Amino acid sequence: MGNRPAELRALLDSVATQDGAPVEVVVVGNGSPVPDVPAGVRTVELPENLGIPGGRNVGIEAFGPGGTDVDILLFLDDDGLLARPDTAELCREAFAADPELGIISFRIADPDTGETQRRHVPRLRASDPMRSSRVTTFLGGANAVRTKVFAEVGGLPDEFFYAHEETDLAWRALNAGWMIDYRSDMVLYHPTTAPSRHAVYHRMVARNRVWLARRNLPLLLVPVYLGVWMLLTLLRRPSRAALKAWFGGFREGWTTRCGPRRPMKWRTVWRLTRLGRPPVI
């Protein structure tokens, strides 16, 4: 967003010092000018903020149609920092060793405390962030994706703008036969934050949750999934203003277009269940 030039420069330096072959870098200014960047770093400045998925899709296309000029694409938040110089090499090795692996979700840790927030472990059993495992979704600001995934299932959903776009891509990838790994040894340092700091958080989370279900779930599971999430939202006792925004977004999710509907196969539902997260929660 152009407002963290020092953090962006630190991230770019951490990418430049990665072991192995140099990593090509593109910085997308999502409705903002791009600060000064090191030589060799390409930039794209968009006239308006397209949202997180829209901006990342532009970044993908900077590496050729669907990113096909490269084999792997890394997505890193501009206020993050790669903790180790071997992260790129670990990605190359992981994808080379497992032809079914489509997406890797990195571990996010606070640079001062080393703590990984529970919400940053993309599985229900999140008490041990140091345990790597197969998972059913991934973290949008710290991941690597095999470009063949985009070629097969398409990019991130532009219309989501913010929230749940990663799960939408993850479900489509899993439905196409790809797997997703959470790797605790691939670390992005990132300051501890709360997602609710964004003014649109509660509305977007609710609206996009409905869109996610309408786009991807068998009809039988749509009311189950959304009913469970409504119950969980109420149990968390949000403020009256937050709850009003949430229900407004929930209503919007039903009354607005969500993009193409491509429900996952029932065998994908079973795969998600075996991986520890059936698509009802």
Short mmCIF file of C-alpha atoms in Angstrom, two decimals:
data_model
loop_
_atom_site.label_atom_id
_atom_site.label_comp_id
_atom_site.label_asym_id
_atom_site.label_seq_id
_atom_site.Cartn_x
_atom_site.Cartn_y
_atom_site.Cartn_z
CA MET A 1 0.00 0.00 0.00
CA GLY A 2 3.05 2.29 -0.16
CA ASN A 3 3.04 3.30 3.51
CA ARG A 4 5.77 0.97 4.82
CA PRO A 5 8.91 1.75 2.77
CA ALA A 6 11.38 0.68 5.48
CA GLU A 7 9.61 -2.65 6.05
CA LEU A 8 9.34 -3.25 2.31
CA ARG A 9 13.08 -2.63 1.85
CA ALA A 10 13.89 -5.08 4.67
CA LEU A 11 11.68 -7.73 3.04
CA LEU A 12 13.33 -7.22 -0.34
CA ASP A 13 16.77 -7.50 1.26
CA SER A 14 15.75 -10.79 2.89
CA VAL A 15 14.65 -12.11 -0.52
CA ALA A 16 17.84 -10.92 -2.23
CA THR A 17 20.01 -12.84 0.25
CA GLN A 18 18.29 -16.18 -0.27
CA ASP A 19 20.52 -19.15 -1.01
CA GLY A 20 20.56 -20.68 -4.49
CA ALA A 21 19.39 -19.12 -7.72
CA PRO A 22 18.26 -15.48 -7.48
CA VAL A 23 14.56 -14.93 -6.86
CA GLU A 24 12.82 -12.65 -9.38
CA VAL A 25 10.77 -9.99 -7.61
CA VAL A 26 7.77 -7.86 -8.58
CA VAL A 27 6.33 -5.24 -6.24
CA VAL A 28 2.73 -4.22 -6.93
CA GLY A 29 1.60 -0.77 -5.80
CA ASN A 30 -2.08 -1.47 -5.16
CA GLY A 31 -3.52 1.97 -5.80
CA SER A 32 -0.41 3.69 -4.48
CA PRO A 33 3.05 4.65 -5.76
CA VAL A 34 5.83 2.14 -5.13
CA PRO A 35 8.68 3.43 -2.91
CA ASP A 36 12.28 3.21 -4.07
CA VAL A 37 13.30 -0.41 -4.55
CA PRO A 38 16.67 -2.07 -5.25
CA ALA A 39 17.94 -2.42 -8.81
CA GLY A 40 16.51 -5.43 -10.59
CA VAL A 41 13.19 -5.36 -8.73
CA ARG A 42 10.30 -4.82 -11.12
CA THR A 43 7.32 -2.68 -10.14
CA VAL A 44 3.70 -2.32 -11.19
CA GLU A 45 1.65 0.68 -10.05
CA LEU A 46 -2.13 0.32 -10.21
CA PRO A 47 -4.32 3.43 -10.45
CA GLU A 48 -6.74 2.06 -7.84
CA ASN A 49 -6.75 -0.44 -5.00
CA LEU A 50 -7.98 -3.73 -6.47
CA GLY A 51 -7.98 -5.47 -3.10
CA ILE A 52 -5.65 -8.21 -1.93
CA PRO A 53 -6.60 -10.91 -4.47
CA GLY A 54 -6.81 -8.42 -7.35
CA GLY A 55 -3.37 -7.02 -6.58
CA ARG A 56 -1.84 -10.48 -6.27
CA ASN A 57 -3.39 -11.56 -9.56
CA VAL A 58 -1.68 -8.60 -11.23
CA GLY A 59 1.58 -9.77 -9.68
CA ILE A 60 1.02 -13.26 -11.09
CA GLU A 61 0.55 -11.90 -14.61
CA ALA A 62 3.82 -9.95 -14.31
CA PHE A 63 5.53 -13.35 -14.63
CA GLY A 64 3.78 -14.17 -17.90
CA PRO A 65 0.18 -15.32 -18.53
CA GLY A 66 -0.86 -17.14 -15.36
CA GLY A 67 2.71 -16.80 -14.08
CA THR A 68 3.94 -19.40 -16.55
CA ASP A 69 7.39 -17.82 -17.00
CA VAL A 70 8.31 -19.35 -13.62
CA ASP A 71 7.57 -22.62 -11.80
CA ILE A 72 6.85 -21.26 -8.30
CA LEU A 73 5.37 -17.99 -7.07
CA LEU A 74 5.93 -16.65 -3.54
CA PHE A 75 3.49 -14.17 -2.00
CA LEU A 76 4.90 -12.14 0.88
CA ASP A 77 3.30 -9.29 2.86
CA ASP A 78 5.24 -6.06 2.53
CA ASP A 79 5.74 -5.78 6.30
CA GLY A 80 7.10 -9.31 6.56
CA LEU A 81 10.67 -10.57 6.54
CA LEU A 82 12.04 -13.98 5.58
CA ALA A 83 13.67 -15.32 8.74
CA ARG A 84 16.10 -17.73 7.07
CA PRO A 85 18.24 -17.55 3.93
CA ASP A 86 17.29 -21.09 2.86
CA THR A 87 13.52 -20.56 2.50
CA ALA A 88 13.58 -20.37 -1.30
CA GLU A 89 15.72 -23.50 -1.51
CA LEU A 90 13.37 -25.34 0.88
CA CYS A 91 10.48 -24.41 -1.42
CA ARG A 92 12.30 -25.69 -4.49
CA GLU A 93 13.15 -28.95 -2.74
CA ALA A 94 9.60 -29.46 -1.42
CA PHE A 95 7.94 -29.00 -4.80
CA ALA A 96 10.55 -31.14 -6.57
CA ALA A 97 10.11 -33.98 -4.07
CA ASP A 98 6.30 -34.08 -4.18
CA PRO A 99 4.57 -33.73 -7.57
CA GLU A 100 1.16 -33.54 -5.84
CA LEU A 101 2.16 -30.55 -3.72
CA GLY A 102 0.50 -27.40 -5.05
CA ILE A 103 0.74 -24.87 -2.22
CA ILE A 104 2.99 -24.30 0.79
CA SER A 105 1.86 -22.17 3.73
CA PHE A 106 4.74 -20.64 5.72
CA ARG A 107 4.78 -20.18 9.49
CA ILE A 108 4.27 -16.57 10.55
CA ALA A 109 6.13 -15.54 13.70
CA ASP A 110 6.46 -12.28 15.60
CA PRO A 111 10.01 -10.91 15.07
CA ASP A 112 10.40 -9.92 18.74
CA THR A 113 8.81 -12.83 20.60
CA GLY A 114 8.97 -15.62 18.02
CA GLU A 115 5.33 -16.35 18.82
CA THR A 116 2.99 -17.73 16.17
CA GLN A 117 -0.63 -16.69 16.64
CA ARG A 118 -3.12 -19.53 16.70
CA ARG A 119 -5.01 -18.00 13.75
CA HIS A 120 -1.83 -18.29 11.68
CA VAL A 121 -1.78 -22.09 11.91
CA PRO A 122 -4.12 -23.17 9.08
CA ARG A 123 -5.72 -26.18 10.76
CA LEU A 124 -8.20 -26.83 13.59
CA ARG A 125 -5.55 -28.44 15.83
CA ALA A 126 -3.42 -25.33 16.05
CA SER A 127 -1.89 -25.65 19.53
CA ASP A 128 1.52 -26.71 18.18
CA PRO A 129 2.67 -24.27 15.47
CA MET A 130 6.01 -26.12 15.19
CA ARG A 131 4.33 -29.21 13.73
CA SER A 132 4.29 -29.31 9.93
CA SER A 133 1.38 -31.09 8.28
CA ARG A 134 -0.96 -31.37 5.33
CA VAL A 135 -3.67 -28.72 5.61
CA THR A 136 -6.79 -27.53 3.79
CA THR A 137 -6.01 -23.82 3.42
CA PHE A 138 -3.05 -21.44 3.59
CA LEU A 139 -1.91 -17.98 4.71
CA GLY A 140 -2.25 -15.34 2.01
CA GLY A 141 0.74 -13.21 2.97
CA ALA A 142 3.28 -15.99 3.41
CA ASN A 143 3.04 -18.79 0.89
CA ALA A 144 4.39 -20.41 -2.25
CA VAL A 145 2.24 -21.75 -5.10
CA ARG A 146 3.16 -23.97 -8.00
CA THR A 147 2.14 -22.02 -11.11
CA LYS A 148 0.52 -25.15 -12.57
CA VAL A 149 -2.17 -24.69 -9.92
CA PHE A 150 -3.17 -21.31 -11.36
CA ALA A 151 -3.10 -22.75 -14.88
CA GLU A 152 -5.49 -25.50 -13.82
CA VAL A 153 -7.93 -23.81 -11.42
CA GLY A 154 -7.53 -20.07 -12.11
CA GLY A 155 -6.32 -17.23 -9.93
CA LEU A 156 -7.55 -15.69 -6.73
CA PRO A 157 -11.14 -14.37 -6.72
CA ASP A 158 -10.86 -10.62 -7.48
CA GLU A 159 -14.37 -9.90 -6.22
CA PHE A 160 -13.53 -10.97 -2.65
CA PHE A 161 -11.26 -7.89 -2.24
CA TYR A 162 -10.27 -8.97 1.30
CA ALA A 163 -10.83 -12.15 3.37
CA HIS A 164 -11.22 -15.85 2.50
CA GLU A 165 -9.69 -15.57 -0.98
CA GLU A 166 -7.00 -18.08 0.06
CA THR A 167 -9.56 -20.70 1.10
CA ASP A 168 -11.42 -20.24 -2.18
CA LEU A 169 -8.22 -21.03 -4.10
CA ALA A 170 -7.30 -23.82 -1.69
CA TRP A 171 -10.63 -25.60 -2.12
CA ARG A 172 -10.39 -25.36 -5.90
CA ALA A 173 -6.84 -26.70 -5.81
CA LEU A 174 -7.77 -29.60 -3.53
CA ASN A 175 -10.74 -30.39 -5.77
CA ALA A 176 -8.32 -30.62 -8.71
CA GLY A 177 -6.13 -33.12 -6.84
CA TRP A 178 -3.41 -30.83 -5.45
CA MET A 179 -2.21 -30.94 -1.85
CA ILE A 180 -1.30 -28.14 0.59
CA ASP A 181 1.44 -28.25 3.24
CA TYR A 182 1.97 -26.10 6.30
CA ARG A 183 5.73 -25.87 6.90
CA SER A 184 6.92 -24.66 10.29
CA ASP A 185 10.53 -24.39 9.07
CA MET A 186 9.65 -21.80 6.41
CA VAL A 187 9.22 -18.66 8.48
CA LEU A 188 8.06 -15.14 7.69
CA TYR A 189 8.59 -12.68 10.52
CA HIS A 190 5.55 -10.42 10.84
CA PRO A 191 4.44 -8.16 13.70
CA THR A 192 1.57 -9.55 15.77
CA THR A 193 -1.68 -7.91 14.67
CA ALA A 194 -5.44 -8.39 14.93
CA PRO A 195 -7.39 -8.79 11.67
CA SER A 196 -10.23 -6.72 13.13
CA ARG A 197 -7.97 -3.63 12.85
CA HIS A 198 -9.37 -3.25 9.33
CA ALA A 199 -12.57 -1.19 9.28
CA VAL A 200 -14.23 -3.53 6.77
CA TYR A 201 -13.23 -6.72 8.56
CA HIS A 202 -16.57 -7.93 9.95
CA ARG A 203 -18.57 -7.14 6.81
CA MET A 204 -16.04 -8.65 4.41
CA VAL A 205 -15.53 -11.79 6.50
CA ALA A 206 -19.28 -12.48 6.57
CA ARG A 207 -19.98 -11.59 2.94
CA ASN A 208 -17.07 -13.60 1.61
CA ARG A 209 -17.91 -16.58 3.84
CA VAL A 210 -21.30 -16.75 2.08
CA TRP A 211 -19.66 -16.32 -1.33
CA LEU A 212 -17.13 -19.05 -0.50
CA ALA A 213 -19.92 -21.49 0.30
CA ARG A 214 -22.10 -20.53 -2.67
CA ARG A 215 -19.18 -20.89 -5.09
CA ASN A 216 -17.60 -24.09 -3.82
CA LEU A 217 -19.79 -26.31 -1.64
CA PRO A 218 -22.34 -28.95 -2.63
CA LEU A 219 -25.80 -27.48 -2.04
CA LEU A 220 -26.46 -29.80 0.90
CA LEU A 221 -23.47 -28.39 2.81
CA VAL A 222 -24.07 -24.67 2.19
CA PRO A 223 -26.61 -24.13 5.03
CA VAL A 224 -24.64 -26.40 7.37
CA TYR A 225 -21.37 -24.54 6.82
CA LEU A 226 -22.94 -21.09 7.16
CA GLY A 227 -25.05 -22.12 10.15
CA VAL A 228 -21.96 -23.36 12.01
CA TRP A 229 -20.12 -20.11 11.31
CA MET A 230 -23.08 -18.00 12.43
CA LEU A 231 -23.15 -19.93 15.71
CA LEU A 232 -19.40 -19.52 16.19
CA THR A 233 -19.68 -15.79 15.52
CA LEU A 234 -22.41 -15.40 18.16
CA LEU A 235 -20.45 -17.46 20.70
CA ARG A 236 -17.48 -15.11 20.33
CA ARG A 237 -19.68 -12.26 21.65
CA PRO A 238 -18.68 -9.49 19.24
CA SER A 239 -19.66 -5.91 19.96
CA ARG A 240 -23.05 -4.67 18.81
CA ALA A 241 -21.42 -2.64 16.02
CA ALA A 242 -19.34 -5.62 14.88
CA LEU A 243 -22.37 -7.91 14.92
CA LYS A 244 -24.40 -5.39 12.90
CA ALA A 245 -21.62 -5.20 10.31
CA TRP A 246 -21.33 -9.01 10.26
CA PHE A 247 -25.04 -9.56 9.60
CA GLY A 248 -24.97 -6.80 6.97
CA GLY A 249 -22.16 -8.63 5.20
CA PHE A 250 -23.97 -11.97 5.58
CA ARG A 251 -27.04 -10.49 3.89
CA GLU A 252 -24.87 -8.97 1.17
CA GLY A 253 -23.34 -12.37 0.49
CA TRP A 254 -26.76 -13.73 -0.46
CA THR A 255 -27.98 -10.74 -2.47
CA THR A 256 -24.92 -10.04 -4.62
CA ARG A 257 -23.14 -12.01 -7.33
CA CYS A 258 -20.35 -14.23 -6.06
CA GLY A 259 -18.77 -15.33 -9.34
CA PRO A 260 -18.99 -18.75 -11.01
CA ARG A 261 -20.31 -21.68 -9.01
CA ARG A 262 -18.14 -24.80 -9.29
CA PRO A 263 -19.11 -27.09 -6.38
CA MET A 264 -16.43 -29.46 -5.16
CA LYS A 265 -16.82 -33.20 -5.63
CA TRP A 266 -17.97 -35.29 -2.69
CA ARG A 267 -14.64 -37.08 -2.75
CA THR A 268 -13.04 -33.68 -2.11
CA VAL A 269 -15.35 -33.24 0.89
CA TRP A 270 -14.06 -36.60 2.14
CA ARG A 271 -10.46 -35.54 1.46
CA LEU A 272 -10.95 -32.36 3.50
CA THR A 273 -12.49 -34.44 6.27
CA ARG A 274 -9.55 -36.88 6.31
CA LEU A 275 -7.17 -33.90 6.44
CA GLY A 276 -8.87 -32.78 9.65
CA ARG A 277 -11.17 -30.01 8.48
CA PRO A 278 -14.47 -31.05 6.89
CA PRO A 279 -16.00 -28.16 4.94
CA VAL A 280 -18.64 -27.44 7.55
CA ILE A 281 -16.31 -25.45 9.83
#
